[in-house]
Amino acid sequence: MYETLRQHIEKTVSLSEEEFAFVQGHFSIKKYKKHQFIIQEGELVNYSYFILSGLTKLVHNDASGKSHIVSFAMEDWWESDFYAYLTQTRATLSLECIEDTEVLCISLANYRKLCADLQKVEAFFLEKAHFGNIAAQRRILSLLTSNAKERYAQLLKQYPTLVQRVPKSLLAAYLGVSRETLSRFAR
Amino acid sequence: MYETLRQHIEKTVSLSEEEFAFVQGHFSIKKYKKHQFIIQEGELVNYSYFILSGLTKLVHNDASGKSHIVSFAMEDWWESDFYAYLTQTRATLSLECIEDTEVLCISLANYRKLCADLQKVEAFFLEKAHFGNIAAQRRILSLLTSNAKERYAQLLKQYPTLVQRVPKSLLAAYLGVSRETLSRFAR
DNA sequence: CGCGCGATTGAGTAATTTCAAATCTAGTGG
DNA sequence: CCACTAGATTTGAAATTACTCAATCGCGCG
């Protein structure tokens, strides 16, 4: 379990045994079943999550009752309602399991401590954050430049395994299209 | 000029005189006129930019010749084609001045050195990156949940000063709407 | 005065949504 | 193994939203 985290971090920075033991001490493990909520809208967000196995969706429910998917997260991804987490306010997003999911949790206090005490880890998170931004920018561009059909094609190309694992109705909520429209050109 | 940067950084972390002098040494100043390109698509991206004054747009030109605006940046914002910058590849975006613009530039080498040598600054950039991600996520949600009219209203509410300074045609390219459509419900 | 650029308006067209109904599928209990 | 049900997907048709193309307007500046 923790070995997964180690390999993930060591793709960016290398850690000695002692260093990784120190890192590990800041996390705890939790397991969730399919359909369970990891983060519930309206509640405080105590953790940021590293996904060991499984698949989740980060969801926003709008006023008219529709759900929109901010992001999917699977193995080796970090996820949370980061605004609520970092500012210690109530979640406006919910994080729900699409499959049984196993995560490593880190509290904000531990996150701060870990970054302060071990600069390599801070550098690692900075790198992650940079590329997270780049990915978000790509998604924005996709929404700006492409119609529904093209966006679906791009998603297929970029995350082929994800598309396999997620029902089409959820892909539609991620792409910003109605299920019906997606259905009309998927396959 | 550098005082602006100092105040900006000190909103997040405090720096001694010596520390800030050290930070400052990693930047240089450049000035651009309205309509000039800071980053040109297809070229290498040598710098990340902190905007002292002025206003810029980060633009993607699609195959059919249309321009889409990834982001505007004004005073106190950081901007670049971060993918090209961080990976030292050619720009797929261009950064253009909407007004005369004064920037502080930092090369990737200097950025790495600065972060490595002064952890407070790395912490600062990590914080910036986190909130940049959150802002991008908000934009994605706006595109997913709202139609053109609502998105325009949200933009007005969130960045009223920006809307004043930018021609409507550019706002349209940012919102992902045609100029004509924007014109039909702006005011 | 007249040019040029940005903004507006109109009309027809294309893309997407909505609502409703039909179909398919996987999992459950008998 | 089969029948049944709930959920997911597909299909159809009408309504809506936004786009495109073209023409016009308005205004600042040389």
Short mmCIF file of C-alpha atoms (C1' of nucleotides) in Angstrom, two decimals:
data_model
loop_
_atom_site.label_atom_id
_atom_site.label_comp_id
_atom_site.label_asym_id
_atom_site.label_seq_id
_atom_site.Cartn_x
_atom_site.Cartn_y
_atom_site.Cartn_z
CA MET A 1 0.00 0.00 0.00
CA TYR A 2 2.52 2.56 1.11
CA GLU A 3 4.88 1.21 -1.49
CA THR A 4 2.57 2.62 -4.15
CA LEU A 5 2.93 6.08 -2.64
CA ARG A 6 6.66 5.72 -2.47
CA GLN A 7 6.97 4.79 -6.11
CA HIS A 8 4.67 7.64 -7.01
CA ILE A 9 6.74 10.22 -5.16
CA GLU A 10 10.01 8.78 -6.38
CA LYS A 11 8.99 9.43 -9.96
CA THR A 12 9.71 13.05 -9.07
CA VAL A 13 12.12 13.08 -6.09
CA SER A 14 14.11 10.28 -4.49
CA LEU A 15 13.77 9.45 -0.80
CA SER A 16 15.92 7.53 1.63
CA GLU A 17 14.39 4.82 3.80
CA GLU A 18 14.22 7.16 6.77
CA GLU A 19 12.72 9.95 4.73
CA PHE A 20 10.00 7.75 3.37
CA ALA A 21 9.27 6.34 6.81
CA PHE A 22 8.83 9.93 7.94
CA VAL A 23 6.50 10.69 5.04
CA GLN A 24 4.47 7.57 5.67
CA GLY A 25 3.88 8.58 9.26
CA HIS A 26 1.76 11.50 8.10
CA PHE A 27 -0.80 9.35 6.28
CA SER A 28 -3.50 6.91 7.26
CA ILE A 29 -5.35 4.34 5.16
CA LYS A 30 -9.08 4.21 4.53
CA LYS A 31 -11.29 1.98 2.43
CA TYR A 32 -14.60 2.85 0.82
CA LYS A 33 -17.18 0.82 -1.05
CA LYS A 34 -18.68 1.69 -4.40
CA HIS A 35 -21.28 4.48 -4.00
CA GLN A 36 -19.86 5.65 -0.68
CA PHE A 37 -19.07 9.31 -0.13
CA ILE A 38 -15.50 10.21 0.78
CA ILE A 39 -16.40 13.88 0.99
CA GLN A 40 -19.96 15.05 1.53
CA GLU A 41 -21.08 18.46 0.37
CA GLY A 42 -21.63 20.82 3.31
CA GLU A 43 -19.22 19.07 5.66
CA LEU A 44 -15.69 20.01 6.65
CA VAL A 45 -12.92 18.45 4.59
CA ASN A 46 -10.35 16.95 6.89
CA TYR A 47 -8.19 15.22 4.36
CA SER A 48 -6.57 15.25 1.01
CA TYR A 49 -6.51 11.81 -0.60
CA PHE A 50 -4.04 9.75 -2.56
CA ILE A 51 -5.84 6.99 -4.39
CA LEU A 52 -4.24 3.56 -4.07
CA SER A 53 -6.91 1.67 -5.98
CA GLY A 54 -10.38 2.31 -7.28
CA LEU A 55 -12.06 5.22 -8.98
CA THR A 56 -13.83 8.34 -7.76
CA LYS A 57 -15.72 11.31 -9.09
CA LEU A 58 -15.60 14.86 -7.74
CA VAL A 59 -19.11 16.22 -8.20
CA HIS A 60 -20.88 19.54 -8.06
CA ASN A 61 -24.66 19.51 -7.73
CA ASP A 62 -26.20 22.64 -9.17
CA ALA A 63 -29.35 24.47 -8.13
CA SER A 64 -31.53 22.69 -10.68
CA GLY A 65 -30.53 19.28 -9.36
CA LYS A 66 -28.09 18.33 -12.09
CA SER A 67 -24.70 16.81 -11.30
CA HIS A 68 -21.51 17.95 -12.95
CA ILE A 69 -18.24 16.11 -12.68
CA VAL A 70 -15.22 18.29 -11.93
CA SER A 71 -12.84 15.38 -12.23
CA PHE A 72 -12.39 11.67 -12.05
CA ALA A 73 -9.53 10.29 -10.01
CA MET A 74 -8.01 6.87 -10.11
CA GLU A 75 -4.86 5.05 -9.04
CA ASP A 76 -1.96 7.41 -8.30
CA TRP A 77 -4.07 10.58 -8.36
CA TRP A 78 -4.51 13.11 -5.60
CA GLU A 79 -7.99 14.34 -4.92
CA SER A 80 -10.03 16.44 -2.53
CA ASP A 81 -12.24 19.50 -2.45
CA PHE A 82 -9.03 21.49 -2.25
CA TYR A 83 -10.64 24.83 -1.62
CA ALA A 84 -12.54 23.55 1.38
CA TYR A 85 -9.50 21.55 2.52
CA LEU A 86 -7.00 24.39 2.34
CA THR A 87 -9.29 27.02 3.81
CA GLN A 88 -10.94 24.69 6.31
CA THR A 89 -14.41 25.59 5.13
CA ARG A 90 -17.34 23.40 4.16
CA ALA A 91 -17.26 21.34 1.02
CA THR A 92 -19.11 22.62 -2.03
CA LEU A 93 -18.15 19.46 -3.90
CA SER A 94 -18.66 15.85 -3.01
CA LEU A 95 -16.23 13.02 -3.64
CA GLU A 96 -17.93 9.72 -4.40
CA CYS A 97 -16.66 6.25 -5.20
CA ILE A 98 -17.47 4.79 -8.60
CA GLU A 99 -15.65 1.60 -7.59
CA ASP A 100 -14.45 0.21 -4.26
CA THR A 101 -11.64 2.58 -3.41
CA GLU A 102 -8.63 2.52 -1.12
CA VAL A 103 -6.97 5.80 -0.21
CA LEU A 104 -4.18 7.32 1.84
CA CYS A 105 -5.38 10.35 3.83
CA ILE A 106 -3.39 13.35 4.96
CA SER A 107 -4.75 16.07 7.20
CA LEU A 108 -3.96 19.70 6.45
CA ALA A 109 -1.84 19.99 9.59
CA ASN A 110 0.18 16.96 8.57
CA TYR A 111 0.47 18.23 5.03
CA ARG A 112 1.84 21.54 6.23
CA LYS A 113 4.21 19.84 8.62
CA LEU A 114 5.41 17.37 6.02
CA CYS A 115 6.12 20.12 3.49
CA ALA A 116 7.89 22.29 6.04
CA ASP A 117 10.04 19.46 7.41
CA LEU A 118 10.98 17.76 4.19
CA GLN A 119 11.61 20.12 1.33
CA LYS A 120 11.84 17.36 -1.23
CA VAL A 121 8.22 16.54 -0.56
CA GLU A 122 7.23 20.16 -0.94
CA ALA A 123 9.04 20.20 -4.26
CA PHE A 124 7.13 17.07 -5.22
CA PHE A 125 3.77 18.64 -4.41
CA LEU A 126 4.73 21.81 -6.26
CA GLU A 127 5.50 19.77 -9.34
CA LYS A 128 2.18 17.94 -9.01
CA ALA A 129 0.33 21.22 -8.61
CA HIS A 130 2.00 22.68 -11.71
CA PHE A 131 0.96 19.76 -13.86
CA GLY A 132 -2.47 19.74 -12.32
CA ASN A 133 -2.83 23.33 -13.48
CA ILE A 134 -1.68 22.42 -16.94
CA ALA A 135 -4.22 19.60 -17.12
CA ALA A 136 -6.99 21.94 -15.99
CA GLN A 137 -5.96 24.44 -18.63
CA ARG A 138 -6.17 21.74 -21.27
CA ARG A 139 -9.64 20.85 -20.13
CA ILE A 140 -10.69 24.51 -20.32
CA LEU A 141 -9.31 24.75 -23.82
CA SER A 142 -11.14 21.61 -24.81
CA LEU A 143 -14.40 23.11 -23.55
CA LEU A 144 -13.71 26.39 -25.36
CA THR A 145 -12.59 25.04 -28.70
CA SER A 146 -14.46 21.80 -29.26
CA ASN A 147 -18.01 20.61 -29.59
CA ALA A 148 -19.37 17.65 -27.69
CA LYS A 149 -18.33 15.09 -30.25
CA GLU A 150 -14.75 16.31 -30.41
CA ARG A 151 -14.49 16.50 -26.64
CA TYR A 152 -15.58 12.89 -26.38
CA ALA A 153 -12.99 11.87 -28.96
CA GLN A 154 -10.29 13.72 -27.03
CA LEU A 155 -11.32 12.03 -23.79
CA LEU A 156 -11.18 8.63 -25.45
CA LYS A 157 -7.73 9.37 -26.74
CA GLN A 158 -6.37 10.83 -23.51
CA TYR A 159 -7.88 8.45 -20.95
CA PRO A 160 -8.86 5.27 -22.78
CA THR A 161 -8.81 3.14 -19.64
CA LEU A 162 -10.99 5.60 -17.76
CA VAL A 163 -13.65 5.50 -20.44
CA GLN A 164 -13.80 1.72 -20.06
CA ARG A 165 -14.49 1.94 -16.36
CA VAL A 166 -17.03 4.75 -16.23
CA PRO A 167 -20.70 4.59 -17.30
CA LYS A 168 -21.51 6.84 -20.23
CA SER A 169 -23.91 8.93 -18.22
CA LEU A 170 -21.01 9.98 -16.00
CA LEU A 171 -18.80 10.72 -18.97
CA ALA A 172 -21.56 13.01 -20.19
CA ALA A 173 -21.60 14.84 -16.84
CA TYR A 174 -17.83 15.25 -17.17
CA LEU A 175 -17.92 16.46 -20.76
CA GLY A 176 -20.75 18.91 -20.15
CA VAL A 177 -23.20 17.22 -22.48
CA SER A 178 -26.53 15.51 -21.94
CA ARG A 179 -26.50 11.71 -21.84
CA GLU A 180 -28.72 11.66 -24.91
CA THR A 181 -26.36 13.77 -26.95
CA LEU A 182 -23.36 11.68 -25.91
CA SER A 183 -25.24 8.52 -26.77
CA ARG A 184 -25.90 9.82 -30.28
CA PHE A 185 -22.28 9.82 -31.31
CA ALA A 186 -20.60 7.41 -28.90
CA ARG A 187 -19.68 4.50 -31.14
CA MET B 1 8.87 47.73 -9.20
CA TYR B 2 10.44 45.02 -7.10
CA GLU B 3 8.53 46.36 -4.15
CA THR B 4 5.34 45.15 -5.80
CA LEU B 5 6.75 41.63 -5.95
CA ARG B 6 7.81 41.80 -2.34
CA GLN B 7 4.40 42.85 -1.13
CA HIS B 8 2.86 40.14 -3.26
CA ILE B 9 5.03 37.42 -1.79
CA GLU B 10 4.68 38.75 1.74
CA LYS B 11 0.93 38.26 1.59
CA THR B 12 1.82 34.59 1.94
CA VAL B 13 5.27 34.34 3.56
CA SER B 14 7.43 37.00 5.22
CA LEU B 15 10.95 37.70 4.02
CA SER B 16 13.92 39.45 5.61
CA GLU B 17 15.77 42.16 3.69
CA GLU B 18 18.51 39.71 2.75
CA GLU B 19 16.08 37.07 1.68
CA PHE B 20 14.19 39.44 -0.56
CA ALA B 21 17.41 40.75 -2.04
CA PHE B 22 18.24 37.15 -2.87
CA VAL B 23 14.84 36.59 -4.46
CA GLN B 24 15.12 39.78 -6.47
CA GLY B 25 18.41 38.67 -7.94
CA HIS B 26 16.66 35.89 -9.80
CA PHE B 27 14.39 38.20 -11.79
CA SER B 28 14.80 40.72 -14.56
CA ILE B 29 12.45 43.43 -15.76
CA LYS B 30 10.96 43.74 -19.24
CA LYS B 31 8.51 46.14 -20.81
CA TYR B 32 6.12 45.48 -23.66
CA LYS B 33 3.78 47.68 -25.66
CA LYS B 34 0.14 46.98 -26.36
CA HIS B 35 -0.21 44.30 -29.08
CA GLN B 36 3.31 42.97 -28.51
CA PHE B 37 3.86 39.26 -28.00
CA ILE B 38 5.55 38.19 -24.77
CA ILE B 39 5.37 34.55 -25.83
CA GLN B 40 5.01 33.53 -29.44
CA GLU B 41 3.46 30.21 -30.39
CA GLY B 42 6.09 27.79 -31.70
CA GLU B 43 9.02 29.34 -29.86
CA LEU B 44 10.78 28.22 -26.70
CA VAL B 45 9.49 29.72 -23.48
CA ASN B 46 12.39 31.02 -21.47
CA TYR B 47 10.52 32.74 -18.70
CA SER B 48 7.64 32.75 -16.34
CA TYR B 49 6.25 36.24 -15.79
CA PHE B 50 5.03 38.25 -12.85
CA ILE B 51 2.93 41.15 -14.08
CA LEU B 52 3.77 44.49 -12.49
CA SER B 53 1.37 46.55 -14.55
CA GLY B 54 -0.73 46.12 -17.63
CA LEU B 55 -2.92 43.37 -18.96
CA THR B 56 -2.28 40.28 -21.09
CA LYS B 57 -4.14 37.43 -22.71
CA LEU B 58 -2.96 33.84 -23.03
CA VAL B 59 -4.28 32.68 -26.37
CA HIS B 60 -4.72 29.45 -28.24
CA ASN B 61 -5.28 29.61 -31.99
CA ASP B 62 -7.18 26.62 -33.27
CA ALA B 63 -6.96 24.91 -36.65
CA SER B 64 -9.88 26.86 -38.12
CA GLY B 65 -8.22 30.19 -37.32
CA LYS B 66 -10.26 31.10 -34.27
CA SER B 67 -8.64 32.45 -31.10
CA HIS B 68 -9.53 31.22 -27.66
CA ILE B 69 -8.42 32.91 -24.48
CA VAL B 70 -7.10 30.57 -21.81
CA SER B 71 -6.70 33.37 -19.31
CA PHE B 72 -6.26 37.05 -18.79
CA ALA B 73 -3.53 38.23 -16.45
CA MET B 74 -3.13 41.59 -14.82
CA GLU B 75 -1.26 43.21 -11.95
CA ASP B 76 0.03 40.69 -9.39
CA TRP B 77 -0.67 37.64 -11.52
CA TRP B 78 1.82 35.02 -12.69
CA GLU B 79 1.59 33.94 -16.28
CA SER B 80 3.34 31.84 -18.90
CA ASP B 81 2.77 28.89 -21.16
CA PHE B 82 3.64 26.75 -18.16
CA TYR B 83 3.73 23.46 -19.99
CA ALA B 84 6.25 24.74 -22.51
CA TYR B 85 8.15 26.54 -19.75
CA LEU B 86 8.45 23.60 -17.39
CA THR B 87 9.21 21.03 -20.04
CA GLN B 88 11.36 23.33 -22.17
CA THR B 89 9.36 22.64 -25.28
CA ARG B 90 7.83 24.99 -27.83
CA ALA B 91 4.87 27.15 -26.94
CA THR B 92 1.43 26.06 -28.05
CA LEU B 93 -0.02 29.23 -26.58
CA SER B 94 0.88 32.85 -27.16
CA LEU B 95 0.96 35.58 -24.55
CA GLU B 96 -0.04 38.97 -25.92
CA CYS B 97 -0.36 42.41 -24.38
CA ILE B 98 -3.79 44.01 -24.30
CA GLU B 99 -2.23 47.09 -22.67
CA ASP B 100 1.33 48.30 -22.24
CA THR B 101 2.72 45.77 -19.79
CA GLU B 102 5.65 45.62 -17.40
CA VAL B 103 6.78 42.23 -16.11
CA LEU B 104 9.36 40.52 -13.96
CA CYS B 105 10.86 37.50 -15.68
CA ILE B 106 12.31 34.38 -14.12
CA SER B 107 14.04 31.64 -16.08
CA LEU B 108 13.34 28.01 -15.26
CA ALA B 109 16.87 27.52 -13.96
CA ASN B 110 16.52 30.50 -11.65
CA TYR B 111 13.08 29.34 -10.57
CA ARG B 112 14.43 25.93 -9.62
CA LYS B 113 17.39 27.44 -7.85
CA LEU B 114 15.27 29.94 -5.98
CA CYS B 115 12.86 27.26 -4.78
CA ALA B 116 15.64 24.94 -3.75
CA ASP B 117 17.62 27.60 -1.90
CA LEU B 118 14.79 29.38 -0.16
CA GLN B 119 12.08 27.10 1.06
CA LYS B 120 9.75 29.93 1.98
CA VAL B 121 9.58 30.87 -1.66
CA GLU B 122 8.82 27.33 -2.64
CA ALA B 123 6.02 27.32 -0.10
CA PHE B 124 4.78 30.55 -1.62
CA PHE B 125 4.69 29.10 -5.13
CA LEU B 126 2.99 25.96 -3.86
CA GLU B 127 0.26 28.08 -2.31
CA LYS B 128 -0.11 30.03 -5.55
CA ALA B 129 -0.30 26.83 -7.55
CA HIS B 130 -2.97 25.41 -5.25
CA PHE B 131 -5.18 28.44 -5.64
CA GLY B 132 -4.49 28.57 -9.35
CA ASN B 133 -5.86 25.04 -9.54
CA ILE B 134 -8.90 26.02 -7.57
CA ALA B 135 -9.55 28.96 -9.90
CA ALA B 136 -9.20 26.72 -12.95
CA GLN B 137 -11.62 24.25 -11.40
CA ARG B 138 -14.13 27.05 -10.88
CA ARG B 139 -13.81 28.03 -14.50
CA ILE B 140 -14.38 24.46 -15.61
CA LEU B 141 -17.48 24.28 -13.43
CA SER B 142 -18.74 27.52 -14.88
CA LEU B 143 -18.34 26.11 -18.38
CA LEU B 144 -20.07 22.87 -17.39
CA THR B 145 -22.98 24.28 -15.48
CA SER B 146 -23.82 27.61 -17.08
CA ASN B 147 -24.91 28.92 -20.42
CA ALA B 148 -23.28 31.88 -22.11
CA LYS B 149 -25.45 34.49 -20.41
CA GLU B 150 -24.82 33.12 -16.93
CA ARG B 151 -21.10 32.82 -17.56
CA TYR B 152 -20.97 36.45 -18.56
CA ALA B 153 -22.83 37.45 -15.41
CA GLN B 154 -20.38 35.43 -13.30
CA LEU B 155 -17.42 37.06 -15.01
CA LEU B 156 -18.86 40.51 -14.37
CA LYS B 157 -19.34 39.65 -10.73
CA GLN B 158 -15.95 38.03 -10.22
CA TYR B 159 -13.71 40.39 -12.20
CA PRO B 160 -15.58 43.68 -12.65
CA THR B 161 -12.42 45.70 -13.25
CA LEU B 162 -11.20 43.27 -15.89
CA VAL B 163 -14.44 43.58 -17.85
CA GLN B 164 -13.94 47.33 -17.95
CA ARG B 165 -10.51 47.03 -19.49
CA VAL B 166 -11.10 44.34 -22.10
CA PRO B 167 -13.01 44.73 -25.40
CA LYS B 168 -16.13 42.60 -25.56
CA SER B 169 -14.80 40.55 -28.44
CA LEU B 170 -12.03 39.27 -26.18
CA LEU B 171 -14.43 38.54 -23.36
CA ALA B 172 -16.36 36.43 -25.84
CA ALA B 173 -13.19 34.48 -26.72
CA TYR B 174 -12.64 33.89 -23.00
CA LEU B 175 -16.20 32.82 -22.28
CA GLY B 176 -16.38 30.49 -25.26
CA VAL B 177 -19.14 32.40 -27.03
CA SER B 178 -19.32 34.23 -30.34
CA ARG B 179 -19.07 38.04 -30.20
CA GLU B 180 -22.56 38.30 -31.61
CA THR B 181 -24.08 36.11 -28.95
CA LEU B 182 -22.30 38.01 -26.21
CA SER B 183 -23.45 41.28 -27.69
CA ARG B 184 -27.07 40.12 -27.54
CA PHE B 185 -27.20 39.95 -23.78
CA ALA B 186 -24.36 42.20 -22.65
CA ARG B 187 -26.29 45.07 -21.03
"C1'" DC C 1 -14.38 64.34 -43.62
"C1'" DG C 2 -13.73 59.72 -43.98
"C1'" DC C 3 -11.41 55.58 -42.53
"C1'" DG C 4 -11.26 51.63 -39.49
"C1'" DC C 5 -12.38 48.99 -35.68
"C1'" DG C 6 -15.43 47.28 -32.42
"C1'" DA C 7 -20.16 46.54 -31.38
"C1'" DT C 8 -24.81 45.62 -32.76
"C1'" DT C 9 -28.73 43.70 -35.31
"C1'" DG C 10 -31.22 40.46 -38.35
"C1'" DA C 11 -32.17 36.12 -40.55
"C1'" DG C 12 -31.28 31.54 -41.47
"C1'" DT C 13 -28.88 27.36 -39.88
"C1'" DA C 14 -26.63 24.05 -36.95
"C1'" DA C 15 -25.88 21.95 -32.53
"C1'" DT C 16 -27.67 20.54 -28.35
"C1'" DT C 17 -31.28 20.02 -24.93
"C1'" DT C 18 -35.53 18.37 -23.26
"C1'" DC C 19 -39.10 15.20 -22.61
"C1'" DA C 20 -40.99 10.82 -23.56
"C1'" DA C 21 -40.82 6.23 -24.80
"C1'" DA C 22 -38.49 2.05 -26.01
"C1'" DT C 23 -34.66 -1.02 -25.41
"C1'" DC C 24 -30.92 -3.19 -23.33
"C1'" DT C 25 -28.20 -5.15 -19.39
"C1'" DA C 26 -26.49 -6.89 -15.16
"C1'" DG C 27 -27.55 -8.54 -10.86
"C1'" DT C 28 -31.03 -10.90 -7.64
"C1'" DG C 29 -33.94 -14.17 -5.77
"C1'" DG C 30 -36.63 -18.14 -6.65
"C1'" DC D 1 -31.19 -21.65 -14.99
"C1'" DC D 2 -34.87 -18.33 -15.53
"C1'" DA D 3 -37.74 -14.41 -14.66
"C1'" DC D 4 -37.73 -9.97 -12.96
"C1'" DT D 5 -36.38 -5.44 -11.83
"C1'" DA D 6 -33.62 -1.25 -11.54
"C1'" DG D 7 -30.51 1.23 -13.83
"C1'" DA D 8 -28.32 2.59 -17.97
"C1'" DT D 9 -28.56 3.43 -22.85
"C1'" DT D 10 -30.71 4.46 -27.05
"C1'" DT D 11 -34.01 6.63 -30.17
"C1'" DG D 12 -37.40 10.05 -31.74
"C1'" DA D 13 -39.34 14.59 -32.23
"C1'" DA D 14 -39.96 19.25 -30.76
"C1'" DA D 15 -37.97 23.24 -28.62
"C1'" DT D 16 -34.13 26.02 -27.41
"C1'" DT D 17 -29.70 27.96 -27.65
"C1'" DA D 18 -25.96 29.59 -29.98
"C1'" DC D 19 -23.48 30.12 -34.40
"C1'" DT D 20 -22.64 32.01 -38.93
"C1'" DC D 21 -22.86 35.31 -42.38
"C1'" DA D 22 -24.01 39.74 -43.78
"C1'" DA D 23 -25.20 44.31 -43.16
"C1'" DT D 24 -25.32 48.34 -40.28
"C1'" DC D 25 -24.11 51.37 -36.68
"C1'" DG D 26 -21.11 54.36 -33.70
"C1'" DC D 27 -17.20 56.51 -32.49
"C1'" DG D 28 -12.41 58.08 -32.16
"C1'" DC D 29 -8.55 59.64 -34.69
"C1'" DG D 30 -5.72 61.20 -38.33
#
